[in-house]
Amino acid sequence: MNNIRSVVTGTGHYLPEKIVPNSYFEDFIDTSDEWITTRTGIKQRHFASSEESTSTMGIKAAQMALVNSGNKPEDIDLVILATSTSDHTFPSTATQIQSGLGISRGYAFDIQAVCAGFVFALANANALIKSGEATKALVIGSETFSRLMDWEDRTTCILFGDGAGAVVVEEDQPANGGPERGVLATDLHSDGRYKDILFVDGGVTTGTTGHLRMKGREVFRHAVSKLVNSTEEVLKKAKVSGSDVDWAVPHQANIRIIQSATQKLNIPIDKVVVTLEQHGNTSAASIPISLSVANAEGKFKKGDLILSHAIGGGLCWGSFLLRW
Ligand code: UT7
């Protein structure tokens, strides 16, 4: 294997202006701020305006990541967007983001692994960079899940929010014996036997966009063990342990899943980035938003070991470990 590494050099995020507190739902469904807070950890979420979409939010997050990394749009030769809420059935929303940024070289495509989408996208960007098929990638997660909600279903409509996050990942050739930065290990899984516990009941087969349907308790049951097993796999590949991790940046679905998984991995909660309270579950956008928020707060320092993991519809799940 060659010596090429994929190093994260910049982060960005965008959240729509409209903030929706838990109390908003009390007016039209049988729920309460108290139930939502204690069962999920969510206090508020952002909803996109009618002028906003997955591509417009993705462009804003990507622009921030480009500035943060010191790159110009024309430096980018790969755009990967993780999303389950494409603007259109085709072309890919990644190509709309590519043109919105003024990039006309390289290539762009969407990845659909629902809440695990950003983990799948980063693993693909890493593989393309290491194989020489790309040198500087924008890896984006952007979602408008508010457009998939059934507002009469109290078990799902209180969980999700809209937003976008992005990272720039660049080829790096460490000098012989130099520190190993960048993506150290990735681990991806899916198991379609569980496709019916989290899905959208629309698409080209129905001619409708459809609504999100979830058996929450069943997804929860799979989440902790699958996230822990996958993370143990990346830690093993990188020959480190949970206690070596400087920051965990998990998918933000439920504070109880985050607490339980990180505790089993021996990662103290003060080393876990949690943005769920402010943003709700933004699906594929949740990890890049959290990376960008934490980076903007100055949490990460060069050489830090950063772990992410996620699980979502499919089921699809996985994890990555990188050195900042
Ligand atoms: O990001 C993609 C992956 N998704 C996930 O990881 C989500 C995983 N699942 C979860 O986070 C949790 O299962 C939920 C937050 C969705 C639900 O929490 P729970 O503790 O598993 O609740 P539950 O489904 O077992 O429901 C407990 C009770 C039920 O009432 P009964 O049957 O005990 O009378 C529900 O009907 O809570 C009721 N309930 C609500 N009550 C007030 C469900 N939703 C609500 C609500 N407000 N919004």
PDB file of N, CA, C and O in Angstrom, residues 82-128:
ATOM      1  N   ALA A  82     -23.267  13.287   0.979  1.00  0.00           N
ATOM      2  CA  ALA A  82     -24.086  12.270   1.648  1.00  0.00           C
ATOM      3  C   ALA A  82     -25.443  12.894   1.929  1.00  0.00           C
ATOM      4  O   ALA A  82     -25.528  13.909   2.621  1.00  0.00           O
ATOM      5  N   THR A  83     -26.489  12.304   1.359  1.00  0.00           N
ATOM      6  CA  THR A  83     -27.837  12.818   1.606  1.00  0.00           C
ATOM      7  C   THR A  83     -28.887  11.763   1.306  1.00  0.00           C
ATOM      8  O   THR A  83     -28.673  10.875   0.470  1.00  0.00           O
ATOM      9  N   SER A  84     -30.043  11.877   1.976  1.00  0.00           N
ATOM     10  CA  SER A  84     -31.220  11.079   1.628  1.00  0.00           C
ATOM     11  C   SER A  84     -32.332  12.005   1.172  1.00  0.00           C
ATOM     12  O   SER A  84     -33.462  11.569   0.975  1.00  0.00           O
ATOM     13  N   THR A  85     -32.017  13.298   1.061  1.00  0.00           N
ATOM     14  CA  THR A  85     -33.033  14.289   0.696  1.00  0.00           C
ATOM     15  C   THR A  85     -32.507  15.128  -0.477  1.00  0.00           C
ATOM     16  O   THR A  85     -32.345  16.355  -0.375  1.00  0.00           O
ATOM     17  N   SER A  86     -32.241  14.428  -1.595  1.00  0.00           N
ATOM     18  CA  SER A  86     -31.772  15.095  -2.818  1.00  0.00           C
ATOM     19  C   SER A  86     -32.800  16.130  -3.258  1.00  0.00           C
ATOM     20  O   SER A  86     -34.003  15.914  -3.097  1.00  0.00           O
ATOM     21  N   ASP A  87     -32.321  17.221  -3.865  1.00  0.00           N
ATOM     22  CA  ASP A  87     -33.246  18.224  -4.411  1.00  0.00           C
ATOM     23  C   ASP A  87     -34.164  17.584  -5.457  1.00  0.00           C
ATOM     24  O   ASP A  87     -35.354  17.861  -5.517  1.00  0.00           O
ATOM     25  N   HIS A  88     -33.584  16.750  -6.320  1.00  0.00           N
ATOM     26  CA  HIS A  88     -34.335  16.085  -7.398  1.00  0.00           C
ATOM     27  C   HIS A  88     -33.930  14.624  -7.442  1.00  0.00           C
ATOM     28  O   HIS A  88     -32.874  14.261  -6.921  1.00  0.00           O
ATOM     29  N   THR A  89     -34.758  13.798  -8.116  1.00  0.00           N
ATOM     30  CA  THR A  89     -34.396  12.387  -8.246  1.00  0.00           C
ATOM     31  C   THR A  89     -33.046  12.271  -8.962  1.00  0.00           C
ATOM     32  O   THR A  89     -32.193  11.497  -8.556  1.00  0.00           O
ATOM     33  N   PHE A  90     -32.864  13.002 -10.063  1.00  0.00           N
ATOM     34  CA  PHE A  90     -31.540  13.228 -10.636  1.00  0.00           C
ATOM     35  C   PHE A  90     -31.560  14.555 -11.350  1.00  0.00           C
ATOM     36  O   PHE A  90     -32.656  15.051 -11.640  1.00  0.00           O
ATOM     37  N   PRO A  91     -30.443  15.227 -11.628  1.00  0.00           N
ATOM     38  CA  PRO A  91     -29.084  14.776 -11.358  1.00  0.00           C
ATOM     39  C   PRO A  91     -28.774  14.779  -9.861  1.00  0.00           C
ATOM     40  O   PRO A  91     -29.559  15.283  -9.059  1.00  0.00           O
ATOM     41  N   SER A  92     -27.615  14.233  -9.540  1.00  0.00           N
ATOM     42  CA  SER A  92     -27.225  14.194  -8.135  1.00  0.00           C
ATOM     43  C   SER A  92     -27.150  15.620  -7.584  1.00  0.00           C
ATOM     44  O   SER A  92     -26.802  16.564  -8.319  1.00  0.00           O
ATOM     45  N   THR A  93     -27.485  15.761  -6.324  1.00  0.00           N
ATOM     46  CA  THR A  93     -27.386  17.077  -5.690  1.00  0.00           C
ATOM     47  C   THR A  93     -25.919  17.503  -5.590  1.00  0.00           C
ATOM     48  O   THR A  93     -25.614  18.692  -5.590  1.00  0.00           O
ATOM     49  N   ALA A  94     -25.014  16.533  -5.563  1.00  0.00           N
ATOM     50  CA  ALA A  94     -23.569  16.861  -5.533  1.00  0.00           C
ATOM     51  C   ALA A  94     -23.182  17.686  -6.757  1.00  0.00           C
ATOM     52  O   ALA A  94     -22.376  18.614  -6.655  1.00  0.00           O
ATOM     53  N   THR A  95     -23.767  17.371  -7.927  1.00  0.00           N
ATOM     54  CA  THR A  95     -23.407  18.144  -9.133  1.00  0.00           C
ATOM     55  C   THR A  95     -23.975  19.560  -9.028  1.00  0.00           C
ATOM     56  O   THR A  95     -23.366  20.512  -9.518  1.00  0.00           O
ATOM     57  N   GLN A  96     -25.140  19.714  -8.368  1.00  0.00           N
ATOM     58  CA  GLN A  96     -25.699  21.058  -8.177  1.00  0.00           C
ATOM     59  C   GLN A  96     -24.822  21.874  -7.229  1.00  0.00           C
ATOM     60  O   GLN A  96     -24.605  23.060  -7.438  1.00  0.00           O
ATOM     61  N   ILE A  97     -24.299  21.206  -6.204  1.00  0.00           N
ATOM     62  CA  ILE A  97     -23.383  21.892  -5.275  1.00  0.00           C
ATOM     63  C   ILE A  97     -22.083  22.243  -6.006  1.00  0.00           C
ATOM     64  O   ILE A  97     -21.556  23.350  -5.886  1.00  0.00           O
ATOM     65  N   GLN A  98     -21.591  21.281  -6.814  1.00  0.00           N
ATOM     66  CA  GLN A  98     -20.358  21.512  -7.577  1.00  0.00           C
ATOM     67  C   GLN A  98     -20.504  22.781  -8.429  1.00  0.00           C
ATOM     68  O   GLN A  98     -19.651  23.679  -8.387  1.00  0.00           O
ATOM     69  N   SER A  99     -21.601  22.882  -9.184  1.00  0.00           N
ATOM     70  CA  SER A  99     -21.756  24.054 -10.059  1.00  0.00           C
ATOM     71  C   SER A  99     -22.029  25.308  -9.239  1.00  0.00           C
ATOM     72  O   SER A  99     -21.555  26.391  -9.577  1.00  0.00           O
ATOM     73  N   GLY A 100     -22.766  25.176  -8.134  1.00  0.00           N
ATOM     74  CA  GLY A 100     -23.028  26.340  -7.274  1.00  0.00           C
ATOM     75  C   GLY A 100     -21.751  26.920  -6.680  1.00  0.00           C
ATOM     76  O   GLY A 100     -21.673  28.113  -6.390  1.00  0.00           O
ATOM     77  N   LEU A 101     -20.743  26.066  -6.526  1.00  0.00           N
ATOM     78  CA  LEU A 101     -19.452  26.530  -5.989  1.00  0.00           C
ATOM     79  C   LEU A 101     -18.550  27.054  -7.106  1.00  0.00           C
ATOM     80  O   LEU A 101     -17.484  27.613  -6.832  1.00  0.00           O
ATOM     81  N   GLY A 102     -18.943  26.831  -8.374  1.00  0.00           N
ATOM     82  CA  GLY A 102     -18.126  27.274  -9.515  1.00  0.00           C
ATOM     83  C   GLY A 102     -17.030  26.282  -9.867  1.00  0.00           C
ATOM     84  O   GLY A 102     -16.006  26.654 -10.440  1.00  0.00           O
ATOM     85  N   ILE A 103     -17.239  24.999  -9.549  1.00  0.00           N
ATOM     86  CA  ILE A 103     -16.245  23.965  -9.875  1.00  0.00           C
ATOM     87  C   ILE A 103     -16.704  23.278 -11.167  1.00  0.00           C
ATOM     88  O   ILE A 103     -17.837  22.824 -11.263  1.00  0.00           O
ATOM     89  N   SER A 104     -15.795  23.198 -12.172  1.00  0.00           N
ATOM     90  CA  SER A 104     -16.197  22.534 -13.422  1.00  0.00           C
ATOM     91  C   SER A 104     -15.225  21.423 -13.802  1.00  0.00           C
ATOM     92  O   SER A 104     -15.250  20.922 -14.914  1.00  0.00           O
ATOM     93  N   ARG A 105     -14.335  21.054 -12.898  1.00  0.00           N
ATOM     94  CA  ARG A 105     -13.439  19.930 -13.184  1.00  0.00           C
ATOM     95  C   ARG A 105     -13.671  18.822 -12.165  1.00  0.00           C
ATOM     96  O   ARG A 105     -14.445  18.987 -11.228  1.00  0.00           O
ATOM     97  N   GLY A 106     -13.001  17.703 -12.360  1.00  0.00           N
ATOM     98  CA  GLY A 106     -13.155  16.596 -11.419  1.00  0.00           C
ATOM     99  C   GLY A 106     -14.529  15.962 -11.549  1.00  0.00           C
ATOM    100  O   GLY A 106     -15.161  16.031 -12.605  1.00  0.00           O
ATOM    101  N   TYR A 107     -15.027  15.383 -10.478  1.00  0.00           N
ATOM    102  CA  TYR A 107     -16.312  14.688 -10.539  1.00  0.00           C
ATOM    103  C   TYR A 107     -17.041  14.796  -9.203  1.00  0.00           C
ATOM    104  O   TYR A 107     -16.432  15.096  -8.170  1.00  0.00           O
ATOM    105  N   ALA A 108     -18.360  14.567  -9.277  1.00  0.00           N
ATOM    106  CA  ALA A 108     -19.213  14.754  -8.089  1.00  0.00           C
ATOM    107  C   ALA A 108     -20.302  13.697  -8.093  1.00  0.00           C
ATOM    108  O   ALA A 108     -20.850  13.362  -9.144  1.00  0.00           O
ATOM    109  N   PHE A 109     -20.611  13.168  -6.918  1.00  0.00           N
ATOM    110  CA  PHE A 109     -21.701  12.189  -6.828  1.00  0.00           C
ATOM    111  C   PHE A 109     -22.293  12.156  -5.420  1.00  0.00           C
ATOM    112  O   PHE A 109     -21.648  12.587  -4.471  1.00  0.00           O
ATOM    113  N   ASP A 110     -23.533  11.645  -5.340  1.00  0.00           N
ATOM    114  CA  ASP A 110     -24.211  11.496  -4.045  1.00  0.00           C
ATOM    115  C   ASP A 110     -23.969  10.096  -3.479  1.00  0.00           C
ATOM    116  O   ASP A 110     -23.820   9.133  -4.242  1.00  0.00           O
ATOM    117  N   ILE A 111     -24.004  10.017  -2.162  1.00  0.00           N
ATOM    118  CA  ILE A 111     -23.975   8.724  -1.468  1.00  0.00           C
ATOM    119  C   ILE A 111     -25.219   8.649  -0.597  1.00  0.00           C
ATOM    120  O   ILE A 111     -25.569   9.618   0.075  1.00  0.00           O
ATOM    121  N   GLN A 112     -25.891   7.498  -0.649  1.00  0.00           N
ATOM    122  CA  GLN A 112     -27.144   7.315   0.087  1.00  0.00           C
ATOM    123  C   GLN A 112     -26.957   6.197   1.093  1.00  0.00           C
ATOM    124  O   GLN A 112     -27.047   5.026   0.750  1.00  0.00           O
ATOM    125  N   ALA A 113     -26.624   6.551   2.313  1.00  0.00           N
ATOM    126  CA  ALA A 113     -26.558   5.555   3.386  1.00  0.00           C
ATOM    127  C   ALA A 113     -27.255   6.141   4.615  1.00  0.00           C
ATOM    128  O   ALA A 113     -26.885   5.849   5.756  1.00  0.00           O
ATOM    129  N   VAL A 114     -28.225   7.009   4.359  1.00  0.00           N
ATOM    130  CA  VAL A 114     -29.063   7.655   5.368  1.00  0.00           C
ATOM    131  C   VAL A 114     -28.181   8.240   6.483  1.00  0.00           C
ATOM    132  O   VAL A 114     -27.223   8.956   6.174  1.00  0.00           O
ATOM    133  N   CYS A 115     -28.466   7.954   7.749  1.00  0.00           N
ATOM    134  CA  CYS A 115     -27.729   8.628   8.833  1.00  0.00           C
ATOM    135  C   CYS A 115     -26.251   8.241   8.870  1.00  0.00           C
ATOM    136  O   CYS A 115     -25.432   8.955   9.440  1.00  0.00           O
ATOM    137  N   ALA A 116     -25.905   7.090   8.245  1.00  0.00           N
ATOM    138  CA  ALA A 116     -24.499   6.689   8.185  1.00  0.00           C
ATOM    139  C   ALA A 116     -23.804   7.281   6.952  1.00  0.00           C
ATOM    140  O   ALA A 116     -22.638   6.985   6.681  1.00  0.00           O
ATOM    141  N   GLY A 117     -24.509   8.121   6.203  1.00  0.00           N
ATOM    142  CA  GLY A 117     -24.015   8.617   4.910  1.00  0.00           C
ATOM    143  C   GLY A 117     -22.662   9.301   4.979  1.00  0.00           C
ATOM    144  O   GLY A 117     -21.803   9.085   4.111  1.00  0.00           O
ATOM    145  N   PHE A 118     -22.431  10.134   5.996  1.00  0.00           N
ATOM    146  CA  PHE A 118     -21.159  10.855   6.026  1.00  0.00           C
ATOM    147  C   PHE A 118     -19.990   9.898   6.272  1.00  0.00           C
ATOM    148  O   PHE A 118     -18.909  10.085   5.716  1.00  0.00           O
ATOM    149  N   VAL A 119     -20.203   8.873   7.090  1.00  0.00           N
ATOM    150  CA  VAL A 119     -19.138   7.882   7.340  1.00  0.00           C
ATOM    151  C   VAL A 119     -18.810   7.160   6.019  1.00  0.00           C
ATOM    152  O   VAL A 119     -17.635   6.977   5.666  1.00  0.00           O
ATOM    153  N   PHE A 120     -19.854   6.777   5.270  1.00  0.00           N
ATOM    154  CA  PHE A 120     -19.634   6.114   3.980  1.00  0.00           C
ATOM    155  C   PHE A 120     -18.929   7.078   3.009  1.00  0.00           C
ATOM    156  O   PHE A 120     -18.043   6.672   2.254  1.00  0.00           O
ATOM    157  N   ALA A 121     -19.331   8.354   3.014  1.00  0.00           N
ATOM    158  CA  ALA A 121     -18.751   9.340   2.083  1.00  0.00           C
ATOM    159  C   ALA A 121     -17.273   9.571   2.396  1.00  0.00           C
ATOM    160  O   ALA A 121     -16.436   9.612   1.479  1.00  0.00           O
ATOM    161  N   LEU A 122     -16.943   9.707   3.677  1.00  0.00           N
ATOM    162  CA  LEU A 122     -15.542   9.948   4.041  1.00  0.00           C
ATOM    163  C   LEU A 122     -14.682   8.731   3.698  1.00  0.00           C
ATOM    164  O   LEU A 122     -13.555   8.870   3.207  1.00  0.00           O
ATOM    165  N   ALA A 123     -15.216   7.533   3.923  1.00  0.00           N
ATOM    166  CA  ALA A 123     -14.467   6.311   3.592  1.00  0.00           C
ATOM    167  C   ALA A 123     -14.219   6.232   2.082  1.00  0.00           C
ATOM    168  O   ALA A 123     -13.134   5.837   1.635  1.00  0.00           O
ATOM    169  N   ASN A 124     -15.208   6.625   1.285  1.00  0.00           N
ATOM    170  CA  ASN A 124     -15.032   6.621  -0.171  1.00  0.00           C
ATOM    171  C   ASN A 124     -14.032   7.681  -0.617  1.00  0.00           C
ATOM    172  O   ASN A 124     -13.199   7.426  -1.490  1.00  0.00           O
ATOM    173  N   ALA A 125     -14.117   8.877  -0.042  1.00  0.00           N
ATOM    174  CA  ALA A 125     -13.155   9.940  -0.385  1.00  0.00           C
ATOM    175  C   ALA A 125     -11.738   9.473  -0.048  1.00  0.00           C
ATOM    176  O   ALA A 125     -10.803   9.654  -0.853  1.00  0.00           O
ATOM    177  N   ASN A 126     -11.579   8.852   1.105  1.00  0.00           N
ATOM    178  CA  ASN A 126     -10.265   8.347   1.526  1.00  0.00           C
ATOM    179  C   ASN A 126      -9.739   7.327   0.522  1.00  0.00           C
ATOM    180  O   ASN A 126      -8.580   7.391   0.096  1.00  0.00           O
ATOM    181  N   ALA A 127     -10.609   6.399   0.095  1.00  0.00           N
ATOM    182  CA  ALA A 127     -10.174   5.359  -0.851  1.00  0.00           C
ATOM    183  C   ALA A 127      -9.797   5.973  -2.196  1.00  0.00           C
ATOM    184  O   ALA A 127      -8.812   5.556  -2.825  1.00  0.00           O
ATOM    185  N   LEU A 128     -10.565   6.966  -2.662  1.00  0.00           N
ATOM    186  CA  LEU A 128     -10.272   7.593  -3.958  1.00  0.00           C
ATOM    187  C   LEU A 128      -8.977   8.399  -3.891  1.00  0.00           C
ATOM    188  O   LEU A 128      -8.189   8.421  -4.838  1.00  0.00           O
TER     189      LEU A 128
END
